[in-house]
Every structure is written in C-alpha cells, then in structure tokens.
XYZ file of C-alpha atoms in Angstrom:
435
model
C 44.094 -82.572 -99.171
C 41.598 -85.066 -98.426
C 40.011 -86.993 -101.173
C 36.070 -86.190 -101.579
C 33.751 -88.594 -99.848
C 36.837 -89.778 -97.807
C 35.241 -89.694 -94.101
C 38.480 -91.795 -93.570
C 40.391 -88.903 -93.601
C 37.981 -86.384 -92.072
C 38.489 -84.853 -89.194
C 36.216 -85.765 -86.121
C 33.864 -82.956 -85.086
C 34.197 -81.379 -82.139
C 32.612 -81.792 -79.077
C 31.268 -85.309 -77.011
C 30.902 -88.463 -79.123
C 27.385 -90.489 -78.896
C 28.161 -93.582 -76.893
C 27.463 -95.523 -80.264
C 30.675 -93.564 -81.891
C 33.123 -93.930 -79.017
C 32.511 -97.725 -79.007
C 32.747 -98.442 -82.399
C 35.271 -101.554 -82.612
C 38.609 -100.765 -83.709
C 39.583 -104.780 -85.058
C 36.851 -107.497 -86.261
C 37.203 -109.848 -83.399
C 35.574 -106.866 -81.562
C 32.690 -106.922 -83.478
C 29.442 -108.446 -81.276
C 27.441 -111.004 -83.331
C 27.663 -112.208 -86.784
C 29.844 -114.881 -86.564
C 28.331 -116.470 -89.033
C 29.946 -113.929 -91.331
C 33.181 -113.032 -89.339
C 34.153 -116.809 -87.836
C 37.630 -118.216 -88.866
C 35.530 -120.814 -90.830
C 32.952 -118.400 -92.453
C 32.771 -116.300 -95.643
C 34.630 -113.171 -94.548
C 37.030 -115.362 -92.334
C 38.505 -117.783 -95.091
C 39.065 -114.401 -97.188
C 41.285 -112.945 -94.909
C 43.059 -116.135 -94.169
C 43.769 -116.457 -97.850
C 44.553 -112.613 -98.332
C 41.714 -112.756 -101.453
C 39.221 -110.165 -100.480
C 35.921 -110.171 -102.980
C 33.460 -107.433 -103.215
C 30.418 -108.025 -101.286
C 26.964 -106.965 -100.819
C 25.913 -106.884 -96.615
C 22.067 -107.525 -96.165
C 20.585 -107.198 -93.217
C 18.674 -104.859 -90.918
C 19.635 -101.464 -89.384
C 22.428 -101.587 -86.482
C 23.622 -104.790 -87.093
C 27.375 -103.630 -88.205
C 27.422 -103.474 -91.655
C 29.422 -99.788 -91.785
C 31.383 -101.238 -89.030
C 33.237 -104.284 -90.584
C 33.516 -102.262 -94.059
C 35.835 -100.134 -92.045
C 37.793 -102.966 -90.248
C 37.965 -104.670 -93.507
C 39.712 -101.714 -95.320
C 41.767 -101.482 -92.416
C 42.669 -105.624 -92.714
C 43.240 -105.290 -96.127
C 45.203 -102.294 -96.463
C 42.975 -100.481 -98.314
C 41.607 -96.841 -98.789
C 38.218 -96.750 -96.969
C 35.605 -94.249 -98.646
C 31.984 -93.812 -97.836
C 29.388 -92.765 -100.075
C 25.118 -92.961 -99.472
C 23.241 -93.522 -102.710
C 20.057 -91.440 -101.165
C 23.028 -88.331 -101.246
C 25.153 -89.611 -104.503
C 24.471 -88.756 -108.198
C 26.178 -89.754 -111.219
C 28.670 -86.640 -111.368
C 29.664 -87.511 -107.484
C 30.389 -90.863 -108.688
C 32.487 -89.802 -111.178
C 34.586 -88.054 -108.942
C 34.943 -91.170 -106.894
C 36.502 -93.253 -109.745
C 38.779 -90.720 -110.407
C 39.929 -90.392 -107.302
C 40.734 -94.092 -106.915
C 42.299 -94.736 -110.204
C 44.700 -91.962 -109.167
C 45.262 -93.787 -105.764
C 45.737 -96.790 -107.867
C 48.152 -95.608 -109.723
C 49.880 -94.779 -106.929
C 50.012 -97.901 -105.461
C 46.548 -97.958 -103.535
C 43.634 -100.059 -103.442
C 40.422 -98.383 -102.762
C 37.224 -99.983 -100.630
C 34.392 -98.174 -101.568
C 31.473 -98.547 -98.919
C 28.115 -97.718 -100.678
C 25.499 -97.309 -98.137
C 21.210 -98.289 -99.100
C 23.512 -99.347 -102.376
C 19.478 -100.360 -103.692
C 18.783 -97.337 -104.416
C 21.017 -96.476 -107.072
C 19.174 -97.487 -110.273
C 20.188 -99.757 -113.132
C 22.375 -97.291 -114.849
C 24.383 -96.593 -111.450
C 24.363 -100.047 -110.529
C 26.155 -100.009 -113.930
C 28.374 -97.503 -113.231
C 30.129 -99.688 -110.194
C 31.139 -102.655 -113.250
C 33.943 -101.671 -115.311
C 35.749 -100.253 -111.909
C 35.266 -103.691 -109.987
C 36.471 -105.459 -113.155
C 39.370 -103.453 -113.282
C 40.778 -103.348 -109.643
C 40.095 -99.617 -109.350
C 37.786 -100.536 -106.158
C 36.713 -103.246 -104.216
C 32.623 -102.779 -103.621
C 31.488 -103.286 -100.229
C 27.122 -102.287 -100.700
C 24.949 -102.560 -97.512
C 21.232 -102.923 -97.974
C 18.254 -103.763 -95.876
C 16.737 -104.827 -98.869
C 16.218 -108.128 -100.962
C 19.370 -108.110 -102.765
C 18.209 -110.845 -105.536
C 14.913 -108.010 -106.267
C 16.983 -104.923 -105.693
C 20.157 -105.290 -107.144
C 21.138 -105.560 -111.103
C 22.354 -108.925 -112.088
C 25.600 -107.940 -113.115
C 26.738 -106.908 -109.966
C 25.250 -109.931 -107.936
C 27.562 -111.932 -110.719
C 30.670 -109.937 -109.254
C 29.703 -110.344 -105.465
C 29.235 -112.414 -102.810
C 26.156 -112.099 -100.516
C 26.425 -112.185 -96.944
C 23.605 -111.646 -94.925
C 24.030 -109.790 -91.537
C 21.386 -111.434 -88.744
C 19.572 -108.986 -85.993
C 21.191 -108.918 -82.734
C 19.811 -111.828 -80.509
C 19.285 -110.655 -76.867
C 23.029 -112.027 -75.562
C 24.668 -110.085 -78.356
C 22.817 -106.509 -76.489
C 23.584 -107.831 -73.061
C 27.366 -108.051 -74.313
C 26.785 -105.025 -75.937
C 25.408 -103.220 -73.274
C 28.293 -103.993 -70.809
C 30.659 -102.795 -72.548
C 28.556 -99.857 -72.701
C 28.949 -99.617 -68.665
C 32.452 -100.119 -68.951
C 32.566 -97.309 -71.252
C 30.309 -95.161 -68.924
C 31.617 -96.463 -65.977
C 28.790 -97.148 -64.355
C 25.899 -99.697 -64.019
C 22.430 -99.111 -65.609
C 19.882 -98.459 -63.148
C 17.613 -100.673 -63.812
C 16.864 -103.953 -62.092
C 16.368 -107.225 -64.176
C 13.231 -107.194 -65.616
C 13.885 -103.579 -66.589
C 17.077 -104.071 -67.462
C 15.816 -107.617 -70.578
C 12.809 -104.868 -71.344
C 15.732 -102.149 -72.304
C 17.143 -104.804 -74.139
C 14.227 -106.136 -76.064
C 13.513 -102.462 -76.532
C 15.963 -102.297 -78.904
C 14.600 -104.807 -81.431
C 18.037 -106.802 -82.372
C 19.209 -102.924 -83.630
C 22.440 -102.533 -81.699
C 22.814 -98.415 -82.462
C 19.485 -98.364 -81.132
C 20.526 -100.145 -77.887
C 23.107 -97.425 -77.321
C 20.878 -94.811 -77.830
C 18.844 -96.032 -75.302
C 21.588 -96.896 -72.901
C 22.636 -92.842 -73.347
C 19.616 -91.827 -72.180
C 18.860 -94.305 -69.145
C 22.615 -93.057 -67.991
C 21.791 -89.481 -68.274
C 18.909 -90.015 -65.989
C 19.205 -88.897 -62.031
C 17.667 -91.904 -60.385
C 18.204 -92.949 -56.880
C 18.090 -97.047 -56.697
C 16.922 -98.863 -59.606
C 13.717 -98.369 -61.654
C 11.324 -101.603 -62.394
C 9.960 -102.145 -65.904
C 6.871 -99.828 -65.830
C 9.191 -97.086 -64.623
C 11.324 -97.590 -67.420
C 8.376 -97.821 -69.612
C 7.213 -94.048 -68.017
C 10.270 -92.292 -69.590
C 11.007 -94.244 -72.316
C 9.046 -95.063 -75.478
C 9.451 -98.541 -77.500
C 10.905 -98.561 -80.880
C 8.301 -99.140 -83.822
C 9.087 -102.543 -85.061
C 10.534 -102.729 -88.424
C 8.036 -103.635 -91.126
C 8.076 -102.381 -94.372
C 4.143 -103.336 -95.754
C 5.874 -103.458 -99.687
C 9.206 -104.464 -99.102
C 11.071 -108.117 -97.095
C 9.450 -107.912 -94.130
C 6.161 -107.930 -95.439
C 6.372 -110.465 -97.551
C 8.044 -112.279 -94.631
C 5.549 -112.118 -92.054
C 2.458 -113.271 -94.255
C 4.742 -116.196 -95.461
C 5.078 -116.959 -91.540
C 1.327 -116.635 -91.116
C 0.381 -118.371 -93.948
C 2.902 -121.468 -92.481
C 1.451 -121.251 -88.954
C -1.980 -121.413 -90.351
C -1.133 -124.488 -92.496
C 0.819 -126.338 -89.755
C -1.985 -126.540 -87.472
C -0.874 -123.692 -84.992
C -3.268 -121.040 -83.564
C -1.036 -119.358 -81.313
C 2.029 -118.522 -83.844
C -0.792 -117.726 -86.386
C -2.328 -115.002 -84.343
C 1.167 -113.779 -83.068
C 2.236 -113.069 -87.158
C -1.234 -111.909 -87.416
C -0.884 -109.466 -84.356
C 2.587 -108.567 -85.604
C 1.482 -107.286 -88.662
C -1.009 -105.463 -87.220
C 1.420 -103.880 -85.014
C 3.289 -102.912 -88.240
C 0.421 -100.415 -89.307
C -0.697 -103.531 -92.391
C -3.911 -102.886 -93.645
C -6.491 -105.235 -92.419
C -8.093 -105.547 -95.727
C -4.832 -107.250 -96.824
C -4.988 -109.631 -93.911
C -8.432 -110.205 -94.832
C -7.856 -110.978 -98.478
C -4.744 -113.563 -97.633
C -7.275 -115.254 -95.043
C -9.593 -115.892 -97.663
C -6.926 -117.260 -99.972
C -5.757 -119.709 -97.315
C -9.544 -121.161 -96.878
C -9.690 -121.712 -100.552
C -5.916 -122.980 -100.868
C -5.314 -124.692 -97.689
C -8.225 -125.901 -96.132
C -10.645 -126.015 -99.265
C -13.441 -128.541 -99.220
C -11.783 -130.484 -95.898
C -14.522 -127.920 -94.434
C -16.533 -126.128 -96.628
C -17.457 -123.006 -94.197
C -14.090 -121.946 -93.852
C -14.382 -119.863 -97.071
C -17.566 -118.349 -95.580
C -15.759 -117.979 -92.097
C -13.712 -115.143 -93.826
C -15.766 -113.646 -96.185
C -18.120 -113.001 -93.269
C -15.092 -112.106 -91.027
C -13.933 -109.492 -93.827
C -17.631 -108.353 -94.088
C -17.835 -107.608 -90.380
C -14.553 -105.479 -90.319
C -15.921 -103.845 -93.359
C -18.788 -102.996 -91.351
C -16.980 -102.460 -87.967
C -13.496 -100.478 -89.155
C -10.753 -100.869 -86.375
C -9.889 -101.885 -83.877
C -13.138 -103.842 -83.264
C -13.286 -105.153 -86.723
C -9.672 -106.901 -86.524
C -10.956 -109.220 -83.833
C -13.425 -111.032 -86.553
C -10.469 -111.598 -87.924
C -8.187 -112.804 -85.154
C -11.359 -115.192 -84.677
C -11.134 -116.201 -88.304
C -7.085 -117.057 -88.139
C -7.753 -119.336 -85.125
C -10.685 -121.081 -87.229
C -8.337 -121.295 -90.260
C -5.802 -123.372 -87.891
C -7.856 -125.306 -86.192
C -9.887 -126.037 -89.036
C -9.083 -130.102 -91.146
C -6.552 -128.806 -94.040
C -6.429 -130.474 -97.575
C -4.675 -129.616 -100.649
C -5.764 -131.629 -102.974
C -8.672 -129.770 -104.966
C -5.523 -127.129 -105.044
C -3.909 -130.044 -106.476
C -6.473 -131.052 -108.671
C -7.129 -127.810 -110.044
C -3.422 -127.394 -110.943
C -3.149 -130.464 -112.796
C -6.612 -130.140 -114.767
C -5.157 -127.066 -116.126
C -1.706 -128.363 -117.098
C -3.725 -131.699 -119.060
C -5.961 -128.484 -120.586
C -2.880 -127.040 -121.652
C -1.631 -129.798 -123.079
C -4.681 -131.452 -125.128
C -5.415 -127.963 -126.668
C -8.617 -127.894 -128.813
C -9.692 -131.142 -128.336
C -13.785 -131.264 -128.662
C -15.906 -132.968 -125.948
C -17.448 -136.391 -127.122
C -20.568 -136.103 -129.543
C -22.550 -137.467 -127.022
C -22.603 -134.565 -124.468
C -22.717 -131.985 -127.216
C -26.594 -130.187 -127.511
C -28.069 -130.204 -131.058
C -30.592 -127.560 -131.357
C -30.506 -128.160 -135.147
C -31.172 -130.825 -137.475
C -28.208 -130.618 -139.118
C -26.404 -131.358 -135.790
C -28.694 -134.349 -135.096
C -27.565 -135.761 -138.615
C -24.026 -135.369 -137.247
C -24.723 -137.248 -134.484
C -24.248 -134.678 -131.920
C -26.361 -135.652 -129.045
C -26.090 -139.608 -130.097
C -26.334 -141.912 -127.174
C -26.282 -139.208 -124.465
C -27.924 -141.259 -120.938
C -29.691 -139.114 -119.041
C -28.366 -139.629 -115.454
C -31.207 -139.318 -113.931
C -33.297 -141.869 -115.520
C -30.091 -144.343 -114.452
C -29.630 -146.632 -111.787
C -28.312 -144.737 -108.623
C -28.577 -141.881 -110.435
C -25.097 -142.286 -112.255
C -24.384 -143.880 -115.894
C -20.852 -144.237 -115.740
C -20.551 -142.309 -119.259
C -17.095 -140.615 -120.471
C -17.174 -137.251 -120.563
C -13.409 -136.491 -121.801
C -12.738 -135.880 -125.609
C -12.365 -139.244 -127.453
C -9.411 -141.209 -127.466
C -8.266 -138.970 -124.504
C -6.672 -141.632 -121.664
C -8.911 -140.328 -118.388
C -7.495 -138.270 -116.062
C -7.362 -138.288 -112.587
C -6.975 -134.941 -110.827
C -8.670 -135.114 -107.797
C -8.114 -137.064 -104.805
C -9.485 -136.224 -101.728
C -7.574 -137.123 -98.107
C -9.385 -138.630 -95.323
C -9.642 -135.707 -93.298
C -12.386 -133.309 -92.273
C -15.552 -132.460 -95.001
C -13.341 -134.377 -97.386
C -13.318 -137.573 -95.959
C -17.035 -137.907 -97.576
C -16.408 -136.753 -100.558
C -13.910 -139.058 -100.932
C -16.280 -142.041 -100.033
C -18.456 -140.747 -102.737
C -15.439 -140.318 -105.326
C -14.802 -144.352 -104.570
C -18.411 -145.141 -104.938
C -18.740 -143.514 -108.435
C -14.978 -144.732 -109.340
C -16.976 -148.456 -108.728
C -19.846 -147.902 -110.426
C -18.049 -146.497 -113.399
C -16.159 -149.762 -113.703
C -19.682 -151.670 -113.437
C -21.013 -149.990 -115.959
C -18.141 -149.839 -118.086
C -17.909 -153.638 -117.697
C-alpha cells in the first residue's frame, strides 16, 4: 500500500506526458544549470562525495529545478522520496507524514521529505519539521521563491543549509530546448531571431520553456516563422515581480544604485521594469523623491523640486502619460552632481544629540522675556550678527564645555561646491574672531 503523500510510489496517470514530464532528468549530471549548486566542488557536490547529506532549503525562482534534484537526491542517497505542498498540508496531514517515516525508519529507511512553497507553513509548522530533523526521522529538503532569512523560522535556518537556485541564463534554454527536439524529434520552426525570442520568452523559467516549445511543435507551419509571427500566436510571459515580496525590494535597490552611480540608461530600464511589473507609480514617485533628498541633496538644490513637481504632474495626469514626468525625473536624478554628505551630516548630528542628552544651549543664545531671566544672565553677551563685521561674529552656539562638532562637509561637486567655499570662509573667520 503506498504511503500517503508518497508521489514516489504513485502510479503515473494515464494518457500523453507534457514534454516538461517526459524530460525530467533521471541522474544530477542531467540537470541543465546550477552548477553552482550541483558542481563536484560546490555545496551539494562535496555532500555526496562525502556520503553526509544535510537538510536544505532551495531558493530560487519558478522552473529552475528545485523538485527535480530533491528527487535525484533521494534517489543518490537511498532515501524514501515524499512530496508534500504547504498551500495543500495542515497540521493533521503532517502528522501522518511523521508517522509514516518513523515506521520506515524503523525499518531500516531514511525518509527525504520535499516540502514545496515550505514559507508558507507558519511558525508553529515550521516547528513541527524540528524534533523529526533532530532525530533522523527525515531529512528536509524546502523549496521557496521567497527570502528565506524573512520567511523562514530561525530554528530551522540553524538546521539547514541555504542554497540558492539561479534563473536559467539563455544557453541553459538553448540546451534545454534541444533536447527538447531530440525528444520531439524534430526541429522548431522558427528561424533565429524567432527561435532567441522563444527563448527569452521564457524568462530564465525552464518549465515555462517547455511549455512553449509544446505548443510551437503542435503548430502546422510550412517553413519557418520570423519573430513577429511567433509573436502573432504566442503571448509573452508576465515577468515575475512580486510588488511586496524579493523582487520588489530588488528592483528599487537596482534603481536606487543606477541612479547613484551616475547611469541614466540602467536607471530608466529598473524604472521601466517595474513599471512593467504592474508597481504603482506613486511608489516610484515617493523613492524618487527620497533619492533627491538622500543622494543628490544640496549638490543641486532643484532636484527635490524636480520630483515633487514630477509626482504632482502624474497626480494630475494618471497613466500612462503621467509616468513619463517621471521617466524625465529618473534621468535628471542621474545626471544630476550627487553628494552625501548633508545625509552624512544629519546622521552624525543626531548620534552627538543622542549622546549629550539634555545638555542646555549657552546662556547667551537663550531669550529672556523676564527679569528674572535677565538676572540669570540669560541673554548675557549675545552679538547680534548683523551689527558684526561681514555679517558673522564667530560666537559658539553648542552647550558649554561641549568640544564642537563637525558634521557637515560639503564635496566639491555641483550646488555644493559653494557652499563649501562659504563653510571655509566662516570656518576662517571663526578662528579670527576667536583669536
């Protein structure tokens, strides 16, 4: 009798097998891609040299062979391969699957349990999985497209190694997609251009790439179709992008880089990509408006009001007309002198803030609006800048006995560069007068 959740030992449904099925690899060194997981010198490689299989968590993104090697690795190992989904698995399935490894154990067994989207469990599932890893009863194998270090409890990171699984890069498909024609026997009919768009079609997702492939084949085409004909029957993939989860947080990281490094073109590509992903504009908007303040600051002042008024005119406009104010904001942003140190300066002013506590300002540049606070001398010696030489009296303005600090220092670049010739100037006449 088979064992519940065993699709090991289930029998294969009747009828013809999707292409993605029938070429599913039957050892590891058939796997396409990854060798940065499978090679003799990588993680998974120097395990089964050394016979010491771990449990691991797989990360990556769809169709990159995470089911796959589970299998192959229960198969390496000798061990019972069982699937389970946590979007389909409760607590009481669970259950079942414990017991029906510890009774495999007992009879001489190991069990590799492959949790698929193994993120969604929650903490008290997650749980569940520790006293039967610490005890031999299974060896974990989780795959998740998700941030293992935010979606995964501690406890079972502690008892796992991560691997990460990488997209398919476009040699991987092409190697893929042969083996598809082998398979099929036949050759796509498509010529080259059509045949890199199939491939790029598939967005690194090798299931998808089959898909496609089983379609293309099915067609009745006499010679070989060009890239728009190919673009007639068959619709693109939506990109992956998740606007709360990796890749979000990804692709504004990348635009916020490009910006910062000076780059127009890769800044409006991540821009355009995340567009493309369905992100709100308003989002984009806000994050533009944070770089102008953070990265290029008072190197030139009318970047901040470059976005505001870019947000304001997509406010007023909606999309798609309103996203190019702020395609032509993002190419002002990178063009634009960058500076970070009133970021800087503002960071460490708060830290010496921090530190000094309640520490009162100088008597001299306190107000007294009483008598009282005349007597105590608030107000005492104040100099009226304006009535002094250049305008400037070179007072101190930090709490006595306070050592001065210096939080601000301008680069010589852009708007800045003045302010930093002022900055010296005052830092000169400050020692004058102070002499």
């Amino acid at each position: 009798m088979a064992d519940l959740f065993d699709t090991a030992s289930q029998e294969p449904a009747a009828g013809p097998r999707p292409l993605a099925d029938r070429l599913r690899p039957k050892a590891l060194d058939e796997v396409i891609g990854q060798e940065q997981v499978l090679g003799s010198d990588a993680p998974l490689g120097v395990m089964l040299a050394s016979g010491s299989l771990s449990s691991l968590i797989f990360w990556g993104p769809p169709g990159v062979g995470k089911t796959t090697i589970a299998r192959l690795l229960a198969d390496e190992t000798d061990l019972h391969f069982v699937q389970i989904s946590a979007i389909f698995t409760g607590v009481p399935e669970l259950r079942k699957v414990f017991e029906a490894a510890k009774m495999r154990r007992t009879n001489g067994k190991g069990t590799l349990l492959f949790v698929d989207e193994i993120h969604r469990f929650n903490k008290a599932q997650q749980d569940g999985f520790l006293p039967h890893m610490e005890d031999g009863t299974i060896l974990l194998v989780g795959a998740t497209t998700e941030n293992p270090s935010f979606e995964l409890n501690a406890a079972v990171l502690s008892r796992s190694q991560v691997l990460v699984l990488e997209r398919l890069d476009l040699s991987d498909l092409e190697r893929l997609a042969q083996r598809a024609e082998k398979e099929l026997d036949m050759t796509l009919p498509l010529d080259g251009p059509a045949r890199e768009a199939l491939l790029n079609m598939a967005d690194g997702d090798g299931r998808a790439l089959l898909n496609l492939i089983e379609q293309v084949a099915a067609w009745d085409v006499v010679g070989k179709l060009n890239t728009d004909a190919l673009s007639t029957r068959l619709m693109k993939r939506a990109a992956k992008y998740d606007k709360s989860g990796d890749e979000h947080y990804n692709l504004i990281s990348a635009l916020h880089k490009s910006v910062r490094g000076s780059d127009p073109d890769a800044a409006l590509y991540w821009f355009c990509r995340m567009l493309e992903g369905g992100e709100d504009p308003r989002y984009l908007a806000r994050r533009l408006t944070r770089m102008a303040v953070e990265d290029i600051a008072l190197a030139d002042p009318q970047a901040q009001g470059i976005c505001l008024q870019a947000w304001e005119t997509y406010e007023r406009l909606g999309s798609p007309e309103g996203e190019l104010a702020l395609a032509q904001a993002v190419i002002y942003l990178a063009l634009a002198p960058k500076t970070a140190a009133g970021y800087a300066a503002y960071r460490n002013a708060r830290a010496a803030a921090k530190q000094t506590g309640s520490e009162p300002p100088p008597k001299h540049i306190l107000n007294a609006p009483t008598s009282m606070m005349k007597d105590l001398g608030y107000g005492d010696g104040y100099q009226y800048d304006h009535n002094e030489e250049d305008g400037f009296s070179g007072q101190n303005y930090f709490p006595d006995g306070m050592k001065r600090g210096v939080y601000y220092s301008p680069v010589d670049r852009g708007f800045e560069r003045e302010l930093k010739k002022r900055l010296d100037f005052f830092v000169k006449l400050r020692a004058k007068r102070n002499s």
